[in-house]
Amino acid sequence: CSAIDACGSSNGGCSAKAECRRTTPGNRACVCNAGYTGDGVVCIEINPCLVNNGGCDRNAECTQTGPNQAVCNCLKGYSGDGKTCTYISLCSQNNGGCSEFAICNDTELTERTCTCKPNYIGDGFKCRGNIFQELLRNSNTSRFYFHLEALSIRDIAGPGPFTLFVPHTDVLNSDPRVKDWIAKGLMAQVLRYHMVGCANLLYKDLTAINNITSLQGDLIHISYSQNSLVLNNKAEIILSDAVGTNGVIHVINQILVP
């Protein structure tokens, strides 16, 4: 007589994912392969993601790749190896794209808000201070700022409101009369003739005005024709409505002379 091999046919009735092991003659035991669970006759693939998120971070996605095998990938808005995931703050790099004069606040994943700091106005992406500060920050108006500084003219650093008509930097650099005015002590009067106090006049406001009085004391005549605003029949407004906390700046293409 010979012993019957219980595993000799059809894997002994065990699952295809199991090993049939002979025990005593005519008997066998079915043991599920690694990565599978069951009684040996029925073996089911183990999904490690079903228990404790597969060992992944709670801010990671567990994806089964095979029997009892998985990979961990950090969710959007987080960085790491999947086992450990760290929140990525949008505000941590380049102030979240907000203005340097704004406060960046993380709100939700991939979301943030930009709010201008105190004493600045704007949408958070562009924030402006008072018009005295803004003159320096814009290359079109910075030369006017340096002339004010040289003569210690700080009128427009006050609460305002003010309206400025600023000759373009190129004009101030190229007009030969500027050196003569400085030499004769007239530059302060010329500069103040470009300032209007107690008024925050936007471009649309200026279209309805004929004359305004400058801080120097003389009138500035305003005319509007062919979609252009012209001062004293000579200087045209070429850039307008740069609004600051204490007024507005308009750039003109010629120097106004009182």
GROMACS .gro file of C-alpha atoms in nm, residues 6-232:
model
  227
    6ALA     CA    1  -0.379   1.470  -0.073
    7CYS     CA    2  -0.201   1.752  -0.258
    8GLY     CA    3  -0.142   1.548  -0.572
    9SER     CA    4  -0.440   1.675  -0.766
   10SER     CA    5  -0.584   2.026  -0.810
   11ASN     CA    6  -0.354   2.163  -0.540
   12GLY     CA    7  -0.539   1.943  -0.293
   13GLY     CA    8  -0.850   2.159  -0.323
   14CYS     CA    9  -0.661   2.456  -0.181
   15SER     CA   10  -0.685   2.803  -0.328
   16ALA     CA   11  -0.459   2.885  -0.621
   17LYS     CA   12  -0.315   3.150  -0.388
   18ALA     CA   13  -0.233   2.889  -0.121
   19GLU     CA   14   0.026   2.620  -0.058
   20CYS     CA   15  -0.098   2.265  -0.009
   21ARG     CA   16   0.102   2.091   0.262
   22ARG     CA   17   0.082   1.712   0.320
   23THR     CA   18   0.032   1.624   0.683
   24THR     CA   19  -0.065   1.261   0.743
   25PRO     CA   20  -0.142   1.007   0.471
   26GLY     CA   21  -0.453   1.126   0.284
   27ASN     CA   22  -0.462   1.457   0.466
   28ARG     CA   23  -0.330   1.803   0.391
   29ALA     CA   24  -0.331   2.162   0.518
   30CYS     CA   25  -0.391   2.469   0.302
   31VAL     CA   26  -0.186   2.778   0.391
   32CYS     CA   27  -0.245   3.108   0.213
   33ASN     CA   28   0.058   3.262   0.040
   34ALA     CA   29   0.228   3.573   0.175
   35GLY     CA   30   0.014   3.877   0.112
   36TYR     CA   31  -0.310   3.679   0.131
   37THR     CA   32  -0.542   3.587   0.415
   38GLY     CA   33  -0.805   3.316   0.459
   39ASP     CA   34  -0.850   2.949   0.548
   40GLY     CA   35  -0.636   2.825   0.262
   41VAL     CA   36  -0.930   2.706   0.060
   42VAL     CA   37  -1.034   3.066   0.007
   43CYS     CA   38  -0.751   3.323   0.007
   44ILE     CA   39  -0.813   3.696  -0.029
   45GLU     CA   40  -0.551   3.954  -0.117
   46ILE     CA   41  -0.460   4.169   0.184
   47ASN     CA   42  -0.517   4.542   0.127
   48PRO     CA   43  -0.287   4.718   0.378
   49CYS     CA   44  -0.462   5.050   0.315
   50LEU     CA   45  -0.768   4.926   0.504
   51VAL     CA   46  -0.585   4.930   0.838
   52ASN     CA   47  -0.439   5.254   0.977
   53ASN     CA   48  -0.424   5.402   0.626
   54GLY     CA   49  -0.148   5.154   0.541
   55GLY     CA   50   0.096   5.330   0.772
   56CYS     CA   51   0.072   5.645   0.561
   57ASP     CA   52   0.040   5.992   0.708
   58ARG     CA   53  -0.317   6.105   0.771
   59ASN     CA   54  -0.260   6.370   0.505
   60ALA     CA   55  -0.152   6.112   0.248
   61GLU     CA   56  -0.332   5.876   0.011
   62CYS     CA   57  -0.261   5.504   0.045
   63THR     CA   58  -0.271   5.313  -0.285
   64GLN     CA   59  -0.254   4.933  -0.298
   65THR     CA   60   0.005   4.810  -0.550
   66GLY     CA   61  -0.007   4.434  -0.481
   67PRO     CA   62  -0.081   4.172  -0.215
   68ASN     CA   63  -0.017   4.348   0.118
   69GLN     CA   64   0.181   4.616  -0.069
   70ALA     CA   65   0.103   4.987  -0.097
   71VAL     CA   66   0.256   5.327  -0.166
   72CYS     CA   67   0.191   5.652   0.020
   73ASN     CA   68   0.155   5.986  -0.159
   74CYS     CA   69   0.104   6.316   0.020
   75LEU     CA   70  -0.219   6.495  -0.064
   76LYS     CA   71  -0.225   6.820  -0.259
   77GLY     CA   72  -0.103   7.103  -0.041
   78TYR     CA   73   0.136   6.878   0.152
   79SER     CA   74   0.492   6.761   0.092
   80GLY     CA   75   0.691   6.463   0.219
   81ASP     CA   76   0.756   6.095   0.161
   82GLY     CA   77   0.397   5.988   0.228
   83LYS     CA   78   0.484   5.843   0.567
   84THR     CA   79   0.526   6.198   0.693
   85CYS     CA   80   0.351   6.488   0.517
   86THR     CA   81   0.396   6.854   0.601
   87TYR     CA   82   0.155   7.133   0.511
   88ILE     CA   83   0.289   7.364   0.242
   89SER     CA   84   0.219   7.724   0.340
   90LEU     CA   85   0.152   7.937   0.032
   91CYS     CA   86   0.259   8.238   0.235
   92SER     CA   87   0.601   8.091   0.313
   93GLN     CA   88   0.738   8.168  -0.034
   94ASN     CA   89   0.747   8.515  -0.185
   95ASN     CA   90   0.478   8.626   0.063
   96GLY     CA   91   0.228   8.411  -0.129
   97GLY     CA   92   0.240   8.645  -0.426
   98CYS     CA   93   0.100   8.928  -0.215
   99SER     CA   94   0.246   9.277  -0.213
  100GLU     CA   95   0.551   9.330   0.005
  101PHE     CA   96   0.329   9.576   0.195
  102ALA     CA   97   0.055   9.315   0.252
  103ILE     CA   98  -0.011   9.040   0.506
  104CYS     CA   99  -0.054   8.691   0.359
  105ASN     CA  100  -0.285   8.451   0.544
  106ASP     CA  101  -0.329   8.083   0.459
  107THR     CA  102  -0.700   8.003   0.460
  108GLU     CA  103  -0.752   7.661   0.298
  109LEU     CA  104  -0.540   7.419   0.100
  110THR     CA  105  -0.402   7.604  -0.202
  111GLU     CA  106  -0.587   7.917  -0.087
  112ARG     CA  107  -0.467   8.238   0.080
  113THR     CA  108  -0.574   8.597   0.129
  114CYS     CA  109  -0.369   8.914   0.084
  115THR     CA  110  -0.450   9.219   0.297
  116CYS     CA  111  -0.264   9.549   0.280
  117LYS     CA  112  -0.085   9.645   0.599
  118PRO     CA  113  -0.203   9.943   0.807
  119ASN     CA  114  -0.133  10.278   0.637
  120TYR     CA  115  -0.149  10.112   0.294
  121ILE     CA  116  -0.440  10.073   0.054
  122GLY     CA  117  -0.503   9.834  -0.234
  123ASP     CA  118  -0.623   9.485  -0.314
  124GLY     CA  119  -0.341   9.306  -0.132
  125PHE     CA  120  -0.152   9.229  -0.451
  126LYS     CA  121  -0.079   9.597  -0.501
  127CYS     CA  122  -0.060   9.812  -0.190
  128ARG     CA  123   0.019  10.183  -0.190
  129GLY     CA  124   0.131  10.409   0.093
  130ASN     CA  125   0.106  10.787   0.095
  131ILE     CA  126   0.177  10.966  -0.232
  132PHE     CA  127   0.512  11.095  -0.104
  133GLN     CA  128   0.628  10.733  -0.069
  134GLU     CA  129   0.473  10.631  -0.400
  135LEU     CA  130   0.667  10.897  -0.593
  136LEU     CA  131   0.991  10.719  -0.508
  137ARG     CA  132   0.865  10.371  -0.595
  138ASN     CA  133   0.772  10.462  -0.952
  139SER     CA  134   1.052  10.543  -1.197
  140ASN     CA  135   0.814  10.776  -1.385
  141THR     CA  136   0.787  11.001  -1.078
  142SER     CA  137   1.102  10.934  -0.875
  143ARG     CA  138   1.288  11.241  -1.007
  144PHE     CA  139   1.012  11.467  -0.871
  145TYR     CA  140   1.059  11.296  -0.533
  146PHE     CA  141   1.435  11.366  -0.531
  147HIS     CA  142   1.373  11.735  -0.606
  148LEU     CA  143   1.130  11.751  -0.311
  149GLU     CA  144   1.382  11.580  -0.084
  150ALA     CA  145   1.663  11.811  -0.192
  151LEU     CA  146   1.453  12.111  -0.085
  152SER     CA  147   1.305  11.938   0.224
  153ILE     CA  148   0.951  11.988   0.090
  154ARG     CA  149   0.729  11.752   0.289
  155ASP     CA  150   0.385  11.907   0.232
  156ILE     CA  151   0.245  11.592   0.068
  157ALA     CA  152   0.364  11.362   0.349
  158GLY     CA  153   0.076  11.497   0.562
  159PRO     CA  154  -0.276  11.355   0.589
  160GLY     CA  155  -0.402  11.539   0.279
  161PRO     CA  156  -0.584  11.480   0.061
  162PHE     CA  157  -0.363  11.604  -0.222
  163THR     CA  158  -0.366  11.590  -0.600
  164LEU     CA  159  -0.027  11.586  -0.774
  165PHE     CA  160   0.058  11.664  -1.134
  166VAL     CA  161   0.406  11.518  -1.168
  167PRO     CA  162   0.625  11.587  -1.471
  168HIS     CA  163   0.764  11.261  -1.606
  169THR     CA  164   1.118  11.179  -1.487
  170ASP     CA  165   1.253  11.211  -1.843
  171VAL     CA  166   1.110  11.563  -1.868
  172LEU     CA  167   1.266  11.676  -1.540
  173ASN     CA  168   1.599  11.527  -1.644
  174SER     CA  169   1.605  11.690  -1.987
  175ASP     CA  170   1.451  12.037  -1.935
  176PRO     CA  171   1.742  12.287  -1.918
  177ARG     CA  172   1.534  12.533  -1.713
  178VAL     CA  173   1.549  12.309  -1.405
  179LYS     CA  174   1.914  12.390  -1.328
  180ASP     CA  175   1.840  12.761  -1.370
  181TRP     CA  176   1.542  12.746  -1.131
  182ILE     CA  177   1.753  12.564  -0.873
  183ALA     CA  178   2.034  12.819  -0.905
  184LYS     CA  179   1.791  13.108  -0.862
  185GLY     CA  180   1.607  12.950  -0.568
  186LEU     CA  181   1.282  12.915  -0.765
  187MET     CA  182   1.253  12.536  -0.774
  188ALA     CA  183   1.041  12.512  -0.458
  189GLN     CA  184   0.777  12.740  -0.612
  190VAL     CA  185   0.779  12.539  -0.935
  191LEU     CA  186   0.736  12.211  -0.746
  192ARG     CA  187   0.452  12.342  -0.528
  193TYR     CA  188   0.277  12.465  -0.842
  194HIS     CA  189   0.227  12.096  -0.927
  195MET     CA  190   0.046  12.025  -0.598
  196VAL     CA  191  -0.318  12.082  -0.508
  197GLY     CA  192  -0.428  12.061  -0.143
  198CYS     CA  193  -0.757  11.954   0.018
  199ALA     CA  194  -0.861  11.760  -0.293
  200ASN     CA  195  -0.839  11.401  -0.412
  201LEU     CA  196  -0.916  11.457  -0.780
  202LEU     CA  197  -0.929  11.154  -1.007
  203TYR     CA  198  -0.912  11.185  -1.384
  204LYS     CA  199  -1.291  11.179  -1.418
  205ASP     CA  200  -1.319  11.457  -1.158
  206LEU     CA  201  -1.075  11.676  -1.349
  207THR     CA  202  -1.283  11.657  -1.668
  208ALA     CA  203  -1.552  11.863  -1.494
  209ILE     CA  204  -1.317  12.135  -1.357
  210ASN     CA  205  -1.182  12.445  -1.531
  211ASN     CA  206  -0.942  12.583  -1.270
  212ILE     CA  207  -0.781  12.468  -0.946
  213THR     CA  208  -0.549  12.647  -0.706
  214SER     CA  209  -0.205  12.502  -0.643
  215LEU     CA  210  -0.017  12.501  -0.311
  216GLN     CA  211   0.207  12.767  -0.466
  217GLY     CA  212  -0.098  12.992  -0.488
  218ASP     CA  213  -0.148  13.031  -0.864
  219LEU     CA  214  -0.431  12.878  -1.064
  220ILE     CA  215  -0.390  12.575  -1.291
  221HIS     CA  216  -0.616  12.587  -1.594
  222ILE     CA  217  -0.768  12.255  -1.704
  223SER     CA  218  -0.914  12.180  -2.047
  224TYR     CA  219  -1.060  11.856  -2.177
  225SER     CA  220  -1.084  11.778  -2.546
  226GLN     CA  221  -1.042  11.478  -2.774
  227ASN     CA  222  -1.029  11.247  -2.472
  228SER     CA  223  -0.726  11.428  -2.331
  229LEU     CA  224  -0.680  11.643  -2.022
  230VAL     CA  225  -0.443  11.935  -2.074
  231LEU     CA  226  -0.310  12.170  -1.806
  232ASN     CA  227  -0.239  12.534  -1.891
   0.00000   0.00000   0.00000
